Amino acid sequence: MKLQVTEIFLYVSLLIAIVSLFLLIIGSGKNIKINKPKKEKKPKEKKDKNDTDVLEVFDYLGIKIIHENGKYTVNNKGKLKTYNSWIELPPNYQKMVKELDNRSLQKKSGDYFLETINGVYYLTYPNGKRKKYKRLSDIPANIRKAVGK
């Protein structure tokens, strides 16, 4: 049996592939430890209170304003504009941010849930209690306003 040069290269490369696969499978189970000089660990520096990252997102009727570390990014109908400070931010966007900020700081009224079943009004209070009213006018005015009736 006489082998050509290409057949010899084929068999040799096949043999090398099988041996390397065998070594890969057998050698993967063993952990090799190499002694390297250990690096000295530096003590972790405590972050200053001033180094905290600030991210606020405001959404005002579809206009999104993102405040991140003093920079403002405005997305108005898909057009992005970046402003480096509050002073560079146009006054109309400043008003939007102030209004949304004030809204978030105001005391929120509790969430009431009103449902009508067979002509009887059932009002669920924020604490989870439920009360039954025969007429809508029996419900206190401030709660009716909160419910939207």
PDB file of C-alpha atoms in Angstrom:
ATOM      1  CA  MET A   1       0.000   0.000   0.000  1.00  0.00           C
ATOM      2  CA  LYS A   2       1.605   3.165  -1.215  1.00  0.00           C
ATOM      3  CA  LEU A   3       0.410   6.458   0.335  1.00  0.00           C
ATOM      4  CA  GLN A   4       0.548   9.755  -1.397  1.00  0.00           C
ATOM      5  CA  VAL A   5       1.862  12.887   0.282  1.00  0.00           C
ATOM      6  CA  THR A   6      -1.616  14.391   0.763  1.00  0.00           C
ATOM      7  CA  GLU A   7      -2.882  11.218   2.432  1.00  0.00           C
ATOM      8  CA  ILE A   8       0.069  11.268   4.844  1.00  0.00           C
ATOM      9  CA  PHE A   9      -0.679  14.899   5.790  1.00  0.00           C
ATOM     10  CA  LEU A  10      -4.349  14.014   6.251  1.00  0.00           C
ATOM     11  CA  TYR A  11      -3.593  11.086   8.582  1.00  0.00           C
ATOM     12  CA  VAL A  12      -1.020  13.061  10.575  1.00  0.00           C
ATOM     13  CA  SER A  13      -3.413  16.015  11.068  1.00  0.00           C
ATOM     14  CA  LEU A  14      -6.211  13.611  12.033  1.00  0.00           C
ATOM     15  CA  LEU A  15      -3.912  11.935  14.578  1.00  0.00           C
ATOM     16  CA  ILE A  16      -2.901  15.315  16.026  1.00  0.00           C
ATOM     17  CA  ALA A  17      -6.572  16.370  16.315  1.00  0.00           C
ATOM     18  CA  ILE A  18      -7.504  13.138  18.145  1.00  0.00           C
ATOM     19  CA  VAL A  19      -4.551  13.419  20.539  1.00  0.00           C
ATOM     20  CA  SER A  20      -5.283  17.084  21.312  1.00  0.00           C
ATOM     21  CA  LEU A  21      -8.976  16.291  21.898  1.00  0.00           C
ATOM     22  CA  PHE A  22      -7.981  13.442  24.229  1.00  0.00           C
ATOM     23  CA  LEU A  23      -5.610  15.725  26.160  1.00  0.00           C
ATOM     24  CA  LEU A  24      -8.261  18.412  26.346  1.00  0.00           C
ATOM     25  CA  ILE A  25     -10.823  16.017  27.839  1.00  0.00           C
ATOM     26  CA  ILE A  26      -8.389  14.380  30.265  1.00  0.00           C
ATOM     27  CA  GLY A  27      -6.625  17.607  31.248  1.00  0.00           C
ATOM     28  CA  SER A  28      -9.786  19.616  31.925  1.00  0.00           C
ATOM     29  CA  GLY A  29     -10.457  17.752  35.186  1.00  0.00           C
ATOM     30  CA  LYS A  30      -7.132  18.728  36.741  1.00  0.00           C
ATOM     31  CA  ASN A  31      -6.496  22.107  38.292  1.00  0.00           C
ATOM     32  CA  ILE A  32      -3.046  23.419  37.596  1.00  0.00           C
ATOM     33  CA  LYS A  33      -1.694  25.706  40.280  1.00  0.00           C
ATOM     34  CA  ILE A  34       0.979  28.172  39.360  1.00  0.00           C
ATOM     35  CA  ASN A  35       2.794  29.992  42.112  1.00  0.00           C
ATOM     36  CA  LYS A  36       2.756  33.640  41.229  1.00  0.00           C
ATOM     37  CA  PRO A  37       3.760  36.396  43.585  1.00  0.00           C
ATOM     38  CA  LYS A  38       0.658  37.824  45.202  1.00  0.00           C
ATOM     39  CA  LYS A  39      -0.134  41.421  44.550  1.00  0.00           C
ATOM     40  CA  GLU A  40      -0.597  43.575  47.573  1.00  0.00           C
ATOM     41  CA  LYS A  41      -4.207  44.552  47.966  1.00  0.00           C
ATOM     42  CA  LYS A  42      -4.887  48.208  48.440  1.00  0.00           C
ATOM     43  CA  PRO A  43      -7.497  49.063  51.039  1.00  0.00           C
ATOM     44  CA  LYS A  44     -10.750  50.058  49.402  1.00  0.00           C
ATOM     45  CA  GLU A  45     -11.313  53.752  49.405  1.00  0.00           C
ATOM     46  CA  LYS A  46     -14.601  54.919  50.781  1.00  0.00           C
ATOM     47  CA  LYS A  47     -16.670  56.948  48.359  1.00  0.00           C
ATOM     48  CA  ASP A  48     -17.476  60.464  49.312  1.00  0.00           C
ATOM     49  CA  LYS A  49     -21.096  61.355  49.694  1.00  0.00           C
ATOM     50  CA  ASN A  50     -20.574  63.771  46.810  1.00  0.00           C
ATOM     51  CA  ASP A  51     -19.498  60.956  44.440  1.00  0.00           C
ATOM     52  CA  THR A  52     -22.962  59.443  44.201  1.00  0.00           C
ATOM     53  CA  ASP A  53     -24.511  59.159  40.767  1.00  0.00           C
ATOM     54  CA  VAL A  54     -27.804  60.973  40.322  1.00  0.00           C
ATOM     55  CA  LEU A  55     -30.322  59.860  37.726  1.00  0.00           C
ATOM     56  CA  GLU A  56     -33.763  61.411  37.435  1.00  0.00           C
ATOM     57  CA  VAL A  57     -36.222  60.867  34.619  1.00  0.00           C
ATOM     58  CA  PHE A  58     -39.023  63.356  34.022  1.00  0.00           C
ATOM     59  CA  ASP A  59     -41.835  62.680  31.548  1.00  0.00           C
ATOM     60  CA  TYR A  60     -43.975  65.701  30.742  1.00  0.00           C
ATOM     61  CA  LEU A  61     -46.628  64.980  28.089  1.00  0.00           C
ATOM     62  CA  GLY A  62     -44.253  62.841  26.040  1.00  0.00           C
ATOM     63  CA  ILE A  63     -41.186  65.041  26.489  1.00  0.00           C
ATOM     64  CA  LYS A  64     -38.623  63.059  28.446  1.00  0.00           C
ATOM     65  CA  ILE A  65     -35.942  64.889  30.412  1.00  0.00           C
ATOM     66  CA  ILE A  66     -33.135  62.836  31.943  1.00  0.00           C
ATOM     67  CA  HIS A  67     -30.922  64.390  34.616  1.00  0.00           C
ATOM     68  CA  GLU A  68     -27.694  62.511  35.178  1.00  0.00           C
ATOM     69  CA  ASN A  69     -24.765  63.931  37.152  1.00  0.00           C
ATOM     70  CA  GLY A  70     -25.584  67.539  36.312  1.00  0.00           C
ATOM     71  CA  LYS A  71     -26.232  66.956  32.609  1.00  0.00           C
ATOM     72  CA  TYR A  72     -29.697  67.139  31.109  1.00  0.00           C
ATOM     73  CA  THR A  73     -30.754  65.110  28.064  1.00  0.00           C
ATOM     74  CA  VAL A  74     -34.055  66.104  26.462  1.00  0.00           C
ATOM     75  CA  ASN A  75     -35.966  63.762  24.146  1.00  0.00           C
ATOM     76  CA  ASN A  76     -38.582  65.845  22.364  1.00  0.00           C
ATOM     77  CA  LYS A  77     -40.403  63.892  19.630  1.00  0.00           C
ATOM     78  CA  GLY A  78     -37.350  61.719  18.994  1.00  0.00           C
ATOM     79  CA  LYS A  79     -34.871  64.596  18.833  1.00  0.00           C
ATOM     80  CA  LEU A  80     -32.194  64.323  21.514  1.00  0.00           C
ATOM     81  CA  LYS A  81     -30.431  67.382  22.872  1.00  0.00           C
ATOM     82  CA  THR A  82     -27.899  67.416  25.689  1.00  0.00           C
ATOM     83  CA  TYR A  83     -27.338  70.358  28.009  1.00  0.00           C
ATOM     84  CA  ASN A  84     -24.340  70.431  30.362  1.00  0.00           C
ATOM     85  CA  SER A  85     -25.986  72.378  33.183  1.00  0.00           C
ATOM     86  CA  TRP A  86     -29.249  73.687  34.540  1.00  0.00           C
ATOM     87  CA  ILE A  87     -28.404  77.155  33.236  1.00  0.00           C
ATOM     88  CA  GLU A  88     -28.033  75.890  29.646  1.00  0.00           C
ATOM     89  CA  LEU A  89     -31.393  74.113  29.845  1.00  0.00           C
ATOM     90  CA  PRO A  90     -34.048  76.246  28.075  1.00  0.00           C
ATOM     91  CA  PRO A  91     -36.595  77.931  30.384  1.00  0.00           C
ATOM     92  CA  ASN A  92     -39.566  75.902  29.087  1.00  0.00           C
ATOM     93  CA  TYR A  93     -37.811  72.648  30.052  1.00  0.00           C
ATOM     94  CA  GLN A  94     -36.797  74.158  33.399  1.00  0.00           C
ATOM     95  CA  LYS A  95     -40.469  74.912  34.122  1.00  0.00           C
ATOM     96  CA  MET A  96     -41.415  71.331  33.269  1.00  0.00           C
ATOM     97  CA  VAL A  97     -38.777  69.904  35.621  1.00  0.00           C
ATOM     98  CA  LYS A  98     -39.794  72.282  38.434  1.00  0.00           C
ATOM     99  CA  GLU A  99     -43.473  71.434  38.040  1.00  0.00           C
ATOM    100  CA  LEU A 100     -42.854  67.676  38.056  1.00  0.00           C
ATOM    101  CA  ASP A 101     -40.501  68.057  41.022  1.00  0.00           C
ATOM    102  CA  ASN A 102     -43.129  70.008  42.985  1.00  0.00           C
ATOM    103  CA  ARG A 103     -45.808  67.456  42.127  1.00  0.00           C
ATOM    104  CA  SER A 104     -43.672  64.638  43.461  1.00  0.00           C
ATOM    105  CA  LEU A 105     -43.086  66.469  46.744  1.00  0.00           C
ATOM    106  CA  GLN A 106     -46.753  67.225  47.405  1.00  0.00           C
ATOM    107  CA  LYS A 107     -48.666  65.004  49.761  1.00  0.00           C
ATOM    108  CA  LYS A 108     -50.624  62.495  47.767  1.00  0.00           C
ATOM    109  CA  SER A 109     -54.161  61.665  48.664  1.00  0.00           C
ATOM    110  CA  GLY A 110     -54.915  58.035  49.323  1.00  0.00           C
ATOM    111  CA  ASP A 111     -56.081  55.750  46.591  1.00  0.00           C
ATOM    112  CA  TYR A 112     -59.790  55.070  46.847  1.00  0.00           C
ATOM    113  CA  PHE A 113     -61.603  52.524  44.724  1.00  0.00           C
ATOM    114  CA  LEU A 114     -65.320  52.922  43.997  1.00  0.00           C
ATOM    115  CA  GLU A 115     -67.456  50.230  42.448  1.00  0.00           C
ATOM    116  CA  THR A 116     -71.188  50.023  41.889  1.00  0.00           C
ATOM    117  CA  ILE A 117     -72.944  46.680  42.207  1.00  0.00           C
ATOM    118  CA  ASN A 118     -76.743  46.514  41.770  1.00  0.00           C
ATOM    119  CA  GLY A 119     -77.113  50.224  42.530  1.00  0.00           C
ATOM    120  CA  VAL A 120     -75.118  50.035  45.778  1.00  0.00           C
ATOM    121  CA  TYR A 121     -71.799  51.925  46.041  1.00  0.00           C
ATOM    122  CA  TYR A 122     -68.879  50.081  47.602  1.00  0.00           C
ATOM    123  CA  LEU A 123     -65.914  52.269  48.512  1.00  0.00           C
ATOM    124  CA  THR A 124     -62.532  50.714  49.279  1.00  0.00           C
ATOM    125  CA  TYR A 125     -60.288  52.929  51.418  1.00  0.00           C
ATOM    126  CA  PRO A 126     -56.475  53.120  51.142  1.00  0.00           C
ATOM    127  CA  ASN A 127     -56.093  50.985  54.262  1.00  0.00           C
ATOM    128  CA  GLY A 128     -58.111  48.192  52.616  1.00  0.00           C
ATOM    129  CA  LYS A 129     -61.371  48.646  54.516  1.00  0.00           C
ATOM    130  CA  ARG A 130     -64.557  48.566  52.494  1.00  0.00           C
ATOM    131  CA  LYS A 131     -67.690  50.591  53.179  1.00  0.00           C
ATOM    132  CA  LYS A 132     -71.155  50.375  51.637  1.00  0.00           C
ATOM    133  CA  TYR A 133     -73.177  53.460  50.593  1.00  0.00           C
ATOM    134  CA  LYS A 134     -76.755  53.471  49.276  1.00  0.00           C
ATOM    135  CA  ARG A 135     -76.419  56.794  47.412  1.00  0.00           C
ATOM    136  CA  LEU A 136     -73.526  58.615  45.802  1.00  0.00           C
ATOM    137  CA  SER A 137     -74.378  61.723  47.827  1.00  0.00           C
ATOM    138  CA  ASP A 138     -73.763  59.738  51.047  1.00  0.00           C
ATOM    139  CA  ILE A 139     -70.046  59.489  50.203  1.00  0.00           C
ATOM    140  CA  PRO A 140     -68.054  62.414  51.716  1.00  0.00           C
ATOM    141  CA  ALA A 141     -67.305  65.192  49.208  1.00  0.00           C
ATOM    142  CA  ASN A 142     -63.511  65.016  49.519  1.00  0.00           C
ATOM    143  CA  ILE A 143     -63.552  61.281  48.781  1.00  0.00           C
ATOM    144  CA  ARG A 144     -65.936  61.779  45.852  1.00  0.00           C
ATOM    145  CA  LYS A 145     -63.498  64.335  44.462  1.00  0.00           C
ATOM    146  CA  ALA A 146     -60.572  61.923  44.898  1.00  0.00           C
ATOM    147  CA  VAL A 147     -62.519  59.198  43.097  1.00  0.00           C
ATOM    148  CA  GLY A 148     -63.558  61.583  40.343  1.00  0.00           C
ATOM    149  CA  LYS A 149     -67.348  61.564  40.888  1.00  0.00           C
TER     150      LYS A 149
END
